[in-house]
C-alpha positions as a Markdown table, in Angstrom:
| # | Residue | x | y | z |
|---|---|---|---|---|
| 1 | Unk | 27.2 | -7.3 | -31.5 |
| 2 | Unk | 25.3 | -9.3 | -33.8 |
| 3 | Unk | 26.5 | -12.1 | -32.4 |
| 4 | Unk | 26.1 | -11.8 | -29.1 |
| 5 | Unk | 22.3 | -11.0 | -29.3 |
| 6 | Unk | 22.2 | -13.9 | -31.5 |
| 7 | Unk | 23.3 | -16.1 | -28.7 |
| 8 | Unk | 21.7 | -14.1 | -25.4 |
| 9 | Unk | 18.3 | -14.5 | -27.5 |
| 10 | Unk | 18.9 | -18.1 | -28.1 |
| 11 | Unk | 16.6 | -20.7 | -26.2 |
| 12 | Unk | 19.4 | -23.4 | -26.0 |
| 13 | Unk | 21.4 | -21.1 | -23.1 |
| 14 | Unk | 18.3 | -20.4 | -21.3 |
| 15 | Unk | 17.4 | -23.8 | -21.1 |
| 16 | Unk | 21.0 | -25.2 | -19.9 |
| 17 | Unk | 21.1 | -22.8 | -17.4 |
| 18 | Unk | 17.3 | -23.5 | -16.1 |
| 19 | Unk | 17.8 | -26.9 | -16.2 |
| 20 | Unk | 20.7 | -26.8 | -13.7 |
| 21 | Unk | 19.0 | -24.6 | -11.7 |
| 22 | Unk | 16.0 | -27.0 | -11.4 |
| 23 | Unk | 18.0 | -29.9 | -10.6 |
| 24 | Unk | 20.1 | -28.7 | -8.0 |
| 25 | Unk | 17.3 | -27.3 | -6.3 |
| 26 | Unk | 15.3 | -30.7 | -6.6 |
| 27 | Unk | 18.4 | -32.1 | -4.9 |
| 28 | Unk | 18.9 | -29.4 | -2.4 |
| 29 | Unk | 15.3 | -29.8 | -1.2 |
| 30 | Unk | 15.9 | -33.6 | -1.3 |
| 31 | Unk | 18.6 | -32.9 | 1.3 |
| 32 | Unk | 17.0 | -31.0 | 3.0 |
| 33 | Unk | 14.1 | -32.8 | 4.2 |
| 34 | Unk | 15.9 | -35.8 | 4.3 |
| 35 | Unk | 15.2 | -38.4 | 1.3 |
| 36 | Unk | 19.0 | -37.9 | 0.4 |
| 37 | Unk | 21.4 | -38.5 | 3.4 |
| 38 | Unk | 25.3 | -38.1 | 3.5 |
| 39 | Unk | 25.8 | -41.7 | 3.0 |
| 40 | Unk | 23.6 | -42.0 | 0.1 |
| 41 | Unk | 24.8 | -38.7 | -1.6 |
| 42 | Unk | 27.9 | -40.1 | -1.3 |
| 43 | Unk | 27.0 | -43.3 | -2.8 |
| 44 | Unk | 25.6 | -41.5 | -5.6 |
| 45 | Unk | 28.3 | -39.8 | -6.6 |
| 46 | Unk | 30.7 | -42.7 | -6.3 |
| 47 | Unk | 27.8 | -44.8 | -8.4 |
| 48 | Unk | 27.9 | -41.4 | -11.4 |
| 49 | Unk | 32.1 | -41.1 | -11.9 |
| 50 | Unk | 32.3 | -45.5 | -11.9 |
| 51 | Unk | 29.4 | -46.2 | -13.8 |
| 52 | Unk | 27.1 | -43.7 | -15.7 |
| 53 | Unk | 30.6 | -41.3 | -16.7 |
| 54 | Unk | 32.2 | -44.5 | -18.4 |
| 55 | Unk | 28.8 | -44.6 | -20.0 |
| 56 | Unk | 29.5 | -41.4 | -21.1 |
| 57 | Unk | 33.1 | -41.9 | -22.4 |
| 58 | Unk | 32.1 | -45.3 | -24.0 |
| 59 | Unk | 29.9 | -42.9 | -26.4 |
| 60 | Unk | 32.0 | -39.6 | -26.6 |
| 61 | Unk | 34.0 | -40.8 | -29.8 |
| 62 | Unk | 30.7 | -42.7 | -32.1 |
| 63 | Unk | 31.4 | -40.0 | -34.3 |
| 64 | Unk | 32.4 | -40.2 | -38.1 |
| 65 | Unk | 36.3 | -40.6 | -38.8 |
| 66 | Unk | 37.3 | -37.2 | -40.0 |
| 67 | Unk | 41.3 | -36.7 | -40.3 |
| 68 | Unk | 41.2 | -32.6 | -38.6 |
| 69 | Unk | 39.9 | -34.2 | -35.2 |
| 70 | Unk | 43.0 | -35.9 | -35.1 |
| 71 | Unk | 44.8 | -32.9 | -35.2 |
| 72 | Unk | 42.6 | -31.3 | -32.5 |
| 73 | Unk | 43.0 | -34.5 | -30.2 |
| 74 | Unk | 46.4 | -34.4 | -30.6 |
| 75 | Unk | 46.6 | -30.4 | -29.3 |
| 76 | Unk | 44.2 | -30.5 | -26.7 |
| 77 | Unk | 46.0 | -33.7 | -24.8 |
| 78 | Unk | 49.2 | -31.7 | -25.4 |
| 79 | Unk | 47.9 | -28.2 | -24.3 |
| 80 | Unk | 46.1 | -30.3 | -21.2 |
| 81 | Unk | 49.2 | -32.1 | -19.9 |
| 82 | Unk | 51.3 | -28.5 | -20.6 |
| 83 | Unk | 49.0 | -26.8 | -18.6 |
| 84 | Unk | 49.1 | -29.7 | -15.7 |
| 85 | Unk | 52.5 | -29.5 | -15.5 |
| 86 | Unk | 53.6 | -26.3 | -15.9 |
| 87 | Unk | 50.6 | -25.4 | -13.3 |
| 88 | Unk | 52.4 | -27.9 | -11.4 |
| 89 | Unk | 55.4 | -26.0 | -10.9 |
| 90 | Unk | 54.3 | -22.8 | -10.6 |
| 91 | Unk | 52.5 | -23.5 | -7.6 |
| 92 | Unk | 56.3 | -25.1 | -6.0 |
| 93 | Unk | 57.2 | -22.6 | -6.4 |
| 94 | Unk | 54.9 | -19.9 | -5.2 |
| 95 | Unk | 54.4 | -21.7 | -2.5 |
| 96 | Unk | 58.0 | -22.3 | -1.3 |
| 97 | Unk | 59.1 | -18.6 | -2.6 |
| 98 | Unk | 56.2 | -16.2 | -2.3 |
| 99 | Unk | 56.1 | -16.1 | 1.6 |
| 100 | Unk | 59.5 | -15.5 | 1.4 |
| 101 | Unk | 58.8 | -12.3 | -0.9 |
| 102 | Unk | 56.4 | -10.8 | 0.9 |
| 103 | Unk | 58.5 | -11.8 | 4.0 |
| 104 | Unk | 57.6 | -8.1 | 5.7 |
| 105 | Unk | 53.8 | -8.2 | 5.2 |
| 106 | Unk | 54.1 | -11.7 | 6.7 |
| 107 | Unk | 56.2 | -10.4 | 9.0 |
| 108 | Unk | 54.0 | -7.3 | 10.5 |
| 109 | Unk | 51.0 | -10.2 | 10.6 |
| 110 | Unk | 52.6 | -12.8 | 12.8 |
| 111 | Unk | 54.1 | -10.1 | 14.9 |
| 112 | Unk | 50.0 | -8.9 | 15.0 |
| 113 | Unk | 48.9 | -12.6 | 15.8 |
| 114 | Unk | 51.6 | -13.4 | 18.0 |
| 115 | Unk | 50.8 | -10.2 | 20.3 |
| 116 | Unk | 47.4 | -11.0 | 20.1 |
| 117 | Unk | 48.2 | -14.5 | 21.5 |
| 118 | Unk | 49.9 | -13.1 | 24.5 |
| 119 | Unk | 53.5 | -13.8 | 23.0 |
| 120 | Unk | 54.0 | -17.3 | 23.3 |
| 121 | Unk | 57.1 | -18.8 | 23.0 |
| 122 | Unk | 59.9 | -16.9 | 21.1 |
| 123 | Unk | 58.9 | -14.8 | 18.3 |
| 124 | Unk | 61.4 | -16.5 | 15.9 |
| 125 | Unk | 59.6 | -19.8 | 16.3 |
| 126 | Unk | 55.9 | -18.1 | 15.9 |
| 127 | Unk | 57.0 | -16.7 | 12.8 |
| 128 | Unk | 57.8 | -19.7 | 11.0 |
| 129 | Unk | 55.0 | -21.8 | 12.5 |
| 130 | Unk | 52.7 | -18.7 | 10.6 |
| 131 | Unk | 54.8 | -18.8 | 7.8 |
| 132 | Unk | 53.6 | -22.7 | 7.7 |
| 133 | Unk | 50.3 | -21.7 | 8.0 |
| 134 | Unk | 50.3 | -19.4 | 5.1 |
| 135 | Unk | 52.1 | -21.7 | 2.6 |
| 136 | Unk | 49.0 | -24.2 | 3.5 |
| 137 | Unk | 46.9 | -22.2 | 2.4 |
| 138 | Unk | 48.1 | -21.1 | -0.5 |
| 139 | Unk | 48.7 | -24.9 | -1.1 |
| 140 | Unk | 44.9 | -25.2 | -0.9 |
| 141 | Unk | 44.1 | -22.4 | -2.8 |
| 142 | Unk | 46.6 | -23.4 | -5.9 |
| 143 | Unk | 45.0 | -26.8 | -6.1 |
| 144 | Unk | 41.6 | -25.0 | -6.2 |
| 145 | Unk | 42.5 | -23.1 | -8.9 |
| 146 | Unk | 44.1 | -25.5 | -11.1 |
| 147 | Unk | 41.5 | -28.4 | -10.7 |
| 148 | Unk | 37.7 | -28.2 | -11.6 |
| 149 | Unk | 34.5 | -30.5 | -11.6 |
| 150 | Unk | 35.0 | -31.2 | -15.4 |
| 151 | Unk | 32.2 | -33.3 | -15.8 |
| 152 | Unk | 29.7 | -32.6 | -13.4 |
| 153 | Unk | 29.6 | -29.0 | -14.7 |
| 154 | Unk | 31.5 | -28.7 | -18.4 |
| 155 | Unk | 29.4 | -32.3 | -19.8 |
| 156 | Unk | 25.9 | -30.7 | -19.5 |
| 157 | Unk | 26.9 | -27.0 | -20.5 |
| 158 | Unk | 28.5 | -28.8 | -23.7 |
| 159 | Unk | 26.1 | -31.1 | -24.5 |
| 160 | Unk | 23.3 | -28.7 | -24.6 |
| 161 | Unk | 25.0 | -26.5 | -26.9 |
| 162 | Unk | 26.2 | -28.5 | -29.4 |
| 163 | Unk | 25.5 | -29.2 | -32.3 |
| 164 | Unk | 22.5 | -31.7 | -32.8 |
| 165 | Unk | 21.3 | -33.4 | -36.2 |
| 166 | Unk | 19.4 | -30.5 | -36.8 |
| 167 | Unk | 21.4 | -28.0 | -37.8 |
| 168 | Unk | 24.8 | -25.9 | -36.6 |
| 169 | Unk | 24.8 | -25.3 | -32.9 |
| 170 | Unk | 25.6 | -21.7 | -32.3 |
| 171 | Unk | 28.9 | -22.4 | -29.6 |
| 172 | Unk | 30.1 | -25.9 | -29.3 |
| 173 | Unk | 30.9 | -28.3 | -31.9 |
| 174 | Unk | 29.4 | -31.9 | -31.9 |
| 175 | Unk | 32.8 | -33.1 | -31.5 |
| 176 | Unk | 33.7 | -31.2 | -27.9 |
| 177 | Unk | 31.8 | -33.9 | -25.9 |
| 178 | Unk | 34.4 | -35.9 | -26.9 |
| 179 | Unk | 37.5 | -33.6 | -26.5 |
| 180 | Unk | 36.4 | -32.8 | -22.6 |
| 181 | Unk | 37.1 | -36.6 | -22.2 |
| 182 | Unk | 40.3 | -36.3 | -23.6 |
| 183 | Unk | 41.4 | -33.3 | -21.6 |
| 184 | Unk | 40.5 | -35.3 | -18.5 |
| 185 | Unk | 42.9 | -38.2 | -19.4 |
| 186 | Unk | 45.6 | -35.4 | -18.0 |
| 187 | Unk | 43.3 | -34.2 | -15.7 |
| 188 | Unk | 43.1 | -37.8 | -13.9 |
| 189 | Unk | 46.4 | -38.2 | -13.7 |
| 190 | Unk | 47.3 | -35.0 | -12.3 |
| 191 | Unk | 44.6 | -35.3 | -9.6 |
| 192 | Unk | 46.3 | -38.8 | -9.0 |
| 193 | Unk | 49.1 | -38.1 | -8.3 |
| 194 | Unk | 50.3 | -34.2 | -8.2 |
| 195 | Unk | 47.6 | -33.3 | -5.8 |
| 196 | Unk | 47.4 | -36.0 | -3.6 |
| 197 | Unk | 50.8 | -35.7 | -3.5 |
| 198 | Unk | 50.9 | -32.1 | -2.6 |
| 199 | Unk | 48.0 | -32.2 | 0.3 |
| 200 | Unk | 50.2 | -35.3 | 1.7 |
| 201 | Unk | 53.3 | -33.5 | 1.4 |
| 202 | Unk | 54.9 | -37.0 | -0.3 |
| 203 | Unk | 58.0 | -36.7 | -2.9 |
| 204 | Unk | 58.3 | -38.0 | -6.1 |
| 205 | Unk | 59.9 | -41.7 | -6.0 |
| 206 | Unk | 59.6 | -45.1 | -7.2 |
| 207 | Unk | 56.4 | -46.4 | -5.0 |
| 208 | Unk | 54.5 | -43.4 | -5.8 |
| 209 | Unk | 54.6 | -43.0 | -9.4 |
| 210 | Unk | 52.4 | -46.4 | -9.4 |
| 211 | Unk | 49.6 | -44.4 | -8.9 |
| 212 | Unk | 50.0 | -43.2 | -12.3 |
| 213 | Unk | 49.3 | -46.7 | -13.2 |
| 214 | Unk | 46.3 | -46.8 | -11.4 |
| 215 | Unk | 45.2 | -43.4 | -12.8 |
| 216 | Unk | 45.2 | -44.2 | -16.3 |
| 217 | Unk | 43.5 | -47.6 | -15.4 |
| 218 | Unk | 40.3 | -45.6 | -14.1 |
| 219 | Unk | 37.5 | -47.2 | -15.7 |
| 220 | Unk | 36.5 | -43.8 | -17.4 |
| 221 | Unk | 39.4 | -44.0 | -18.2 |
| 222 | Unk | 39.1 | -47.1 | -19.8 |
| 223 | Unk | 36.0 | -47.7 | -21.5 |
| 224 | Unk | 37.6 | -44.0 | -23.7 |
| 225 | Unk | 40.7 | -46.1 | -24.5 |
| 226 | Unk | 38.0 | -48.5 | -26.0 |
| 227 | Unk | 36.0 | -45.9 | -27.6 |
| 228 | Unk | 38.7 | -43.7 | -29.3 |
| 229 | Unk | 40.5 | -46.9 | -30.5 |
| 230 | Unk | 36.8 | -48.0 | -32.3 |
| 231 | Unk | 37.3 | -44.2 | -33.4 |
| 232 | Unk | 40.7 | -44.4 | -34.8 |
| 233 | Unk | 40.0 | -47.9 | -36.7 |
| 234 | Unk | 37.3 | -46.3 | -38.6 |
| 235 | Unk | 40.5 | -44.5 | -40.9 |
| 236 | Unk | 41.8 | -48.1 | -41.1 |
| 237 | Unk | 38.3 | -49.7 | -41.8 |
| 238 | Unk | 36.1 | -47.5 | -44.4 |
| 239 | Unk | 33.2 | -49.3 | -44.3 |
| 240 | Unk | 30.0 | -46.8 | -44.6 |
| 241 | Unk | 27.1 | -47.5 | -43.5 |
| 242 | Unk | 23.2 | -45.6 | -44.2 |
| 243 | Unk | 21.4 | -44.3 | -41.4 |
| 244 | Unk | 18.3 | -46.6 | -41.6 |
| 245 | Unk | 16.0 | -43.5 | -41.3 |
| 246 | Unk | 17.8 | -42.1 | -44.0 |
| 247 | Unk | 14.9 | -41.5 | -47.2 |
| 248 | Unk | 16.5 | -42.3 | -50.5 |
| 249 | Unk | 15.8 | -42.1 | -54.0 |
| 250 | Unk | 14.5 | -45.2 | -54.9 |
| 251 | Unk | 16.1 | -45.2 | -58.4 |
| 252 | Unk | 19.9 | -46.0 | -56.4 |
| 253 | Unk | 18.6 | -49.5 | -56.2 |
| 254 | Unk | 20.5 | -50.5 | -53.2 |
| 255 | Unk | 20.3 | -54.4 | -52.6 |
| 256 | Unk | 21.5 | -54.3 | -48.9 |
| 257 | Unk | 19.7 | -50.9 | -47.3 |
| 258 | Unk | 21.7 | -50.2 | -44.1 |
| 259 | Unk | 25.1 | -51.0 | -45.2 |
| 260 | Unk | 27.3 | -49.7 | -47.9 |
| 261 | Unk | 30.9 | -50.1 | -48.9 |
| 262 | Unk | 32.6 | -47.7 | -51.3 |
| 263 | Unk | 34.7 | -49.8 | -53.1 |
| 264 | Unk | 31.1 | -51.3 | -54.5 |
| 265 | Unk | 29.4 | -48.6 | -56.2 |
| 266 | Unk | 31.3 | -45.1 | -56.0 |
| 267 | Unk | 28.1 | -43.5 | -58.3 |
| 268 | Unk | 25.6 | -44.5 | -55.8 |
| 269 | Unk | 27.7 | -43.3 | -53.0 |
| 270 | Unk | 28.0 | -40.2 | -54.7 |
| 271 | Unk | 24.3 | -39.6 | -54.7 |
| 272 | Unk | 23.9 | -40.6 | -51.1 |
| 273 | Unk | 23.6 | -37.3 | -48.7 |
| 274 | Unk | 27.0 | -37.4 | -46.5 |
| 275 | Unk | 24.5 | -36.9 | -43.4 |
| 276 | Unk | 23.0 | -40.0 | -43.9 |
| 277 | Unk | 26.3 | -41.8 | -44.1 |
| 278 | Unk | 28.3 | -43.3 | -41.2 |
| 279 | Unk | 31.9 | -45.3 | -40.4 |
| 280 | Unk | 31.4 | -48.2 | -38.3 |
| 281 | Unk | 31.6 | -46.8 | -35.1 |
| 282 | Unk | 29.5 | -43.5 | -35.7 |
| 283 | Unk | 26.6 | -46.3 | -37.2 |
| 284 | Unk | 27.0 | -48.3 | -34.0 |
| 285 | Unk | 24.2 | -46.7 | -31.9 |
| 286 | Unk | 22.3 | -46.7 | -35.3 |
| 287 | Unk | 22.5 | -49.9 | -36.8 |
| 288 | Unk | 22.4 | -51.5 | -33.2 |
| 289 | Unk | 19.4 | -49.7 | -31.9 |
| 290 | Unk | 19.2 | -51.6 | -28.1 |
| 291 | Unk | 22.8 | -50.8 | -27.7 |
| 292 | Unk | 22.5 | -47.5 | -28.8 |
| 293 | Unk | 19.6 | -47.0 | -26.9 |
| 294 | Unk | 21.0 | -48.3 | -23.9 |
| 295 | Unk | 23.6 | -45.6 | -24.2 |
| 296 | Unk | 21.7 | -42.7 | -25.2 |
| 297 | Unk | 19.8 | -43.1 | -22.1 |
| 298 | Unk | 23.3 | -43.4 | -20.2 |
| 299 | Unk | 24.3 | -40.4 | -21.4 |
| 300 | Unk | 20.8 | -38.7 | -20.6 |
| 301 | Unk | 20.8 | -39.7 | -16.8 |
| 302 | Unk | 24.5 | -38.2 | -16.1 |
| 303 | Unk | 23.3 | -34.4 | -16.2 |
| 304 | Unk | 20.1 | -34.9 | -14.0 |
| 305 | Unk | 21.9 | -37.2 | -11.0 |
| 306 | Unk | 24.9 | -34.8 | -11.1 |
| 307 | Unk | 23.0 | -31.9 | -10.6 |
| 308 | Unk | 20.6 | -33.8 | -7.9 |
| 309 | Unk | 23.9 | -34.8 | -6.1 |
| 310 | Unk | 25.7 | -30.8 | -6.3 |
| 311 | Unk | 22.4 | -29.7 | -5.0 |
| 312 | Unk | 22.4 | -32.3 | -2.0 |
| 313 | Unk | 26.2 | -31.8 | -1.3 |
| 314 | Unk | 25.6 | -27.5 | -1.4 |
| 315 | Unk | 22.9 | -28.3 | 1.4 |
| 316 | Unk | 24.9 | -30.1 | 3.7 |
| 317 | Unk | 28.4 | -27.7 | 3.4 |
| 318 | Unk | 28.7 | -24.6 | 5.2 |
| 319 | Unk | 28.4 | -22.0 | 2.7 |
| 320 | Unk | 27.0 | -19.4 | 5.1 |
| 321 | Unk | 30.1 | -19.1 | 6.8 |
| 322 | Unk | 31.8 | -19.0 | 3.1 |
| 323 | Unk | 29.9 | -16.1 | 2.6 |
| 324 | Unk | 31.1 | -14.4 | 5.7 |
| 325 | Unk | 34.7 | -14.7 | 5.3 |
| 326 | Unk | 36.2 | -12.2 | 2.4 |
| 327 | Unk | 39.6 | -14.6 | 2.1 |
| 328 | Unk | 37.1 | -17.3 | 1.0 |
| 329 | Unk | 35.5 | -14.6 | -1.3 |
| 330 | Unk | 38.8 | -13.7 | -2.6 |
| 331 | Unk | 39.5 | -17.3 | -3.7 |
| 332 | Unk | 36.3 | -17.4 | -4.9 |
| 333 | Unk | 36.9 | -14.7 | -7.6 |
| 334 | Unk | 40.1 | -16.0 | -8.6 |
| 335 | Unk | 39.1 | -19.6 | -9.4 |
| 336 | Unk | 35.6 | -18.5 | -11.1 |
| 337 | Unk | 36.5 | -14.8 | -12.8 |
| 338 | Unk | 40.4 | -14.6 | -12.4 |
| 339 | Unk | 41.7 | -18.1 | -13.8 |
| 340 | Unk | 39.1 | -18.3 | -16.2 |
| 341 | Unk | 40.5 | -14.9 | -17.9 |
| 342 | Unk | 44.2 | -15.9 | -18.2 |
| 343 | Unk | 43.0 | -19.2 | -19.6 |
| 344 | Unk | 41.2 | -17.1 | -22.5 |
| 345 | Unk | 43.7 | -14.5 | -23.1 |
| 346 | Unk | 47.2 | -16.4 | -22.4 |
| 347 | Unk | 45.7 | -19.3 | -24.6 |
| 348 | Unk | 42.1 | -19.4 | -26.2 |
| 349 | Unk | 42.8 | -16.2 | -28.2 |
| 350 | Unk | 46.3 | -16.5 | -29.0 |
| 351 | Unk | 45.5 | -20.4 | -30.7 |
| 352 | Unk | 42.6 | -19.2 | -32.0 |
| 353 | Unk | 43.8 | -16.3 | -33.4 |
| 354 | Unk | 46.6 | -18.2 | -35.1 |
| 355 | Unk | 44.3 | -20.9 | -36.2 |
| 356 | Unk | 45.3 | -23.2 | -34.1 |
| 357 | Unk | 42.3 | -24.1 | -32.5 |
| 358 | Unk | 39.0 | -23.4 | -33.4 |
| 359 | Unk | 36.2 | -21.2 | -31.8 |
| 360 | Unk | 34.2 | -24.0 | -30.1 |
| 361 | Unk | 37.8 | -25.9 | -29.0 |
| 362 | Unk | 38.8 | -21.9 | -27.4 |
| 363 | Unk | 35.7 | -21.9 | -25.6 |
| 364 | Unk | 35.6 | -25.5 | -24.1 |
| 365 | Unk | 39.7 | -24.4 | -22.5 |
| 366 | Unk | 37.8 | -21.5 | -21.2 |
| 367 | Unk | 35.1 | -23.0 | -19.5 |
| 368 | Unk | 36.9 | -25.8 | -18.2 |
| 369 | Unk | 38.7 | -23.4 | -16.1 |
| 370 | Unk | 35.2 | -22.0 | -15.6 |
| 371 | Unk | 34.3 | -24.9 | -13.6 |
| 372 | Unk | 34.6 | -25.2 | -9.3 |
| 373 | Unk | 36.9 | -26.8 | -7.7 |
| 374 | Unk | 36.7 | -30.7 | -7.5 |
| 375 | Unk | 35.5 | -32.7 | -5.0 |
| 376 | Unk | 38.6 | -34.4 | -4.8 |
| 377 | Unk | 39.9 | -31.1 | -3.2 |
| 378 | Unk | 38.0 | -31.8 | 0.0 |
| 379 | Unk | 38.5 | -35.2 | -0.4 |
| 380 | Unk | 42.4 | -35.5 | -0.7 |
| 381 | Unk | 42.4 | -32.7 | 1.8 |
| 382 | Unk | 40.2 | -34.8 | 4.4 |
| 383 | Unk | 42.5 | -37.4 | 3.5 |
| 384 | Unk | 45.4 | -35.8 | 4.8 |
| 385 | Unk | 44.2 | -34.1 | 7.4 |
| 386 | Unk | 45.4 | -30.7 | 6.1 |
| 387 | Unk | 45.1 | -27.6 | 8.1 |
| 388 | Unk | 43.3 | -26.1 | 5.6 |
| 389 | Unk | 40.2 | -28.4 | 5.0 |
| 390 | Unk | 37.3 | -26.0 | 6.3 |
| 391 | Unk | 38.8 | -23.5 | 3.9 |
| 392 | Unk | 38.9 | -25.5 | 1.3 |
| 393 | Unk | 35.2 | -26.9 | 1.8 |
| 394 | Unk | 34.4 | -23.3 | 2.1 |
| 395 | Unk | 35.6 | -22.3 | -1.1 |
| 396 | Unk | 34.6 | -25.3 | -2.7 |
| 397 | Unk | 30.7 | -24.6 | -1.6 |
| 398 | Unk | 30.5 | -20.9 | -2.4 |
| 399 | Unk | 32.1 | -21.7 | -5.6 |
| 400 | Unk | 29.8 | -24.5 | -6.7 |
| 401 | Unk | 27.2 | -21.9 | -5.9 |
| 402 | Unk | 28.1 | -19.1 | -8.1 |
| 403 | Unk | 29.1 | -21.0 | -10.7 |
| 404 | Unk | 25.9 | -22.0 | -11.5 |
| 405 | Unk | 25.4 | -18.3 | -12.5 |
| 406 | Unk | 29.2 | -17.0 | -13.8 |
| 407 | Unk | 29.6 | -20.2 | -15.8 |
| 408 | Unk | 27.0 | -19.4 | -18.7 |
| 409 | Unk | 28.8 | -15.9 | -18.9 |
| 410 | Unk | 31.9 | -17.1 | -19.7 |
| 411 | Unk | 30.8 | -19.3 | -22.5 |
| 412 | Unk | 28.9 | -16.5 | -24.3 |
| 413 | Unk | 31.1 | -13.8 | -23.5 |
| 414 | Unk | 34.1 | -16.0 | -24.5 |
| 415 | Unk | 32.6 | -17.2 | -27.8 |
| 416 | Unk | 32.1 | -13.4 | -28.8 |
| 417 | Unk | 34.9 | -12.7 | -28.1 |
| 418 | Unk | 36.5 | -15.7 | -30.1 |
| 419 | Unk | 34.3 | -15.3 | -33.3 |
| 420 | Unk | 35.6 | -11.5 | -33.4 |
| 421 | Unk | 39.1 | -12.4 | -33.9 |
């Protein structure tokens, strides 16, 4: 209980969620008197995932080399790509099978609709054009479910509860900015190629598993290859070097302030405060102030435009008629309350529990589930000209919209839940 008022009392919570609030109402009023059209929203958000999220990636991994984020690396790519795939075929197979086992309430409903139309045609015929109908929806709503806007909503939550120089961040570790990025290397792929599959109703063969290829060549994509391998060299490489704000007892007498080896001095090193001390790639930013400058502000502008461009696009979709329509509702509830739950009792607490994960790794799995449906639902969906794109745009809207509210409840009530155990 403690805990939880620790966190509900905390300022860092408050201002994440106000801060999202404020920018997606500057870019919902944008919209809406016109200084952001379609074509430039649009434009935006292509400019954000090419060229300010690479930004983001490039700097996800300047972090000391420590040998227990290895380990965590290692099991969250594995627990993403098991989740992808085994999401995968669980929705084959509901929607091939579960039509088929609720064959009489599906039944009872195309007899309704096919009286309703005046009986045309044989019923036979009706039946499985309805039958059709249903599995494409359910094909929308399982690629809802299992695919979120990662970035545009997990990044900023994250990085405003981490952990800063400061002191100890009261949810997420320092180091989950840079596990999201790794759980989207599966994520990528999977939108790639199992989902634009699916809404294009295309098989598995030769030609098409080159856009696997092209997924893990996505310049996010890239420029975190380039990161986490700077990352990984630092075991190799163990040069340290001090932080160059550091203040040091004059009496260590070091010749060459700003860089250190160990192999040199180990007494000195000793003596030197392990917060001031950096591998080469965690000093980067540091030691090269313009580039790490030039980053940091990357970084900064990601949350700000992504928010400006959800606010634009929530203007422009139809969430009124989302909000009349309970099926949308219903969809709604399981992508933002109902998915999100399974994710933290099927996974977070049993790893954490077992030590598997930590608290802050258990949280990130649970928001990221947290998060609405990706735009490249509507997309891929538009792409294909699926029956179901309204709905999905539907969903996708009233989503994004409540999100912005159920979100920060899951990652507090989550954490509690997690520190308990």
């Amino acid at each position: 209980m403690q805990q939880f008022l620790n966190i509900i009392t905390s300022q860092s919570i408050y201002g994440a969620v106000f801060a999202t609030l404020v920018f997606v109402g500057v870019g919902f009023a944008c919209s809406k008197i016109g200084l952001i059209s379609s074509e430039m929203n649009m434009k935006l958000s292509l400019t954000t995932i090419n060229y300010f999220l690479p930004v983001l990636c490039f700097g996800a991994f300047m972090k000391n080399a420590e040998f227990s984020n290895i380990s965590t690396i290692l099991k969250v790519l594995i627990t993403a790509f098991g989740f992808y795939i085994l999401f995968a075929i669980y929705a084959k197979l509901v929607i091939n099978y579960w039509p088929k086992l609720i064959s009489n309430r599906i039944q009872k409903k195309a007899i309704l609709a096919w009286e309703k139309a005046n009986k045309p045609g044989e019923y036979s015929a009706y039946k499985q054009a309805y039958i059709r109908s249903y599995q494409e929806r359910l094909l929308a709503i399982e690629m809802i479910i299992a695919y979120g806007s990662l970035q545009y909503f997990a990044f900023p939550l994250i990085k405003s509860l981490s952990e800063t120089g400061v002191g100890q961040s009261p949810i997420f570790e320092e180091f989950a900015i840079a596990l999201l990025q790794i759980w989207n290397i599966p994520f990528l792929i999977g939108v790639s190629t199992h989902m634009r599959m699916t809404y294009a109703g295309i098989k598995v063969n030769r030609k098409e598993l080159k856009s696997l290829g092209k997924a893990l060549l996505h310049p996010m994509l890239i420029t975190l290859y380039i990161s986490l391998i700077c990352y990984l060299l630092q075991f190799a490489f163990r040069t340290q070097f001090i932080d160059p704000n550091a203040t040091l007892d004059k009496s260590l007498n070091i010749s060459n302030y700003g860089y250190y080896q160990y192999v040199y001095n180990p007494e000195i090193h000793k003596s030197i405060p392990q917060e001031y001390l950096h591998h080469f790639w965690a000093a980067f930013p540091k030691q090269l102030p313009m580039f790490g400058m030039t980053i940091a502000m990357g970084v900064s502008i990601v949350s700000p435009i992504a928010w400006i461009n959800i606010g634009a696009s929530l203007h422009r979709s139809n969430v009124k008629s989302g909000i009349k329509s309970l099926s949308v509702w219903m969809s709604v509830i399981r992508k933002l309350i109902i998915a999100p739950l399974v994710m933290l009792f099927v996974i977070s607490i049993p790893m954490v529990y077992t030590k598997f994960i930590n608290v802050s790794t258990g949280v990130l799995f649970v928001l990221l589930m947290a998060c609405p449906p990706a735009t490249a639902c509507v997309t891929y969906s538009l792409a294909s000209n699926h029956k179901e794109i309204d709905y999905t745009a539907q969903v996708s809207s009233l989503a994004t919209l409540c999100c912005l509210f159920t979100i920060p409840l899951w990652v507090v009530g989550s954490f509690c839940i997690l520190t308990i155990l």
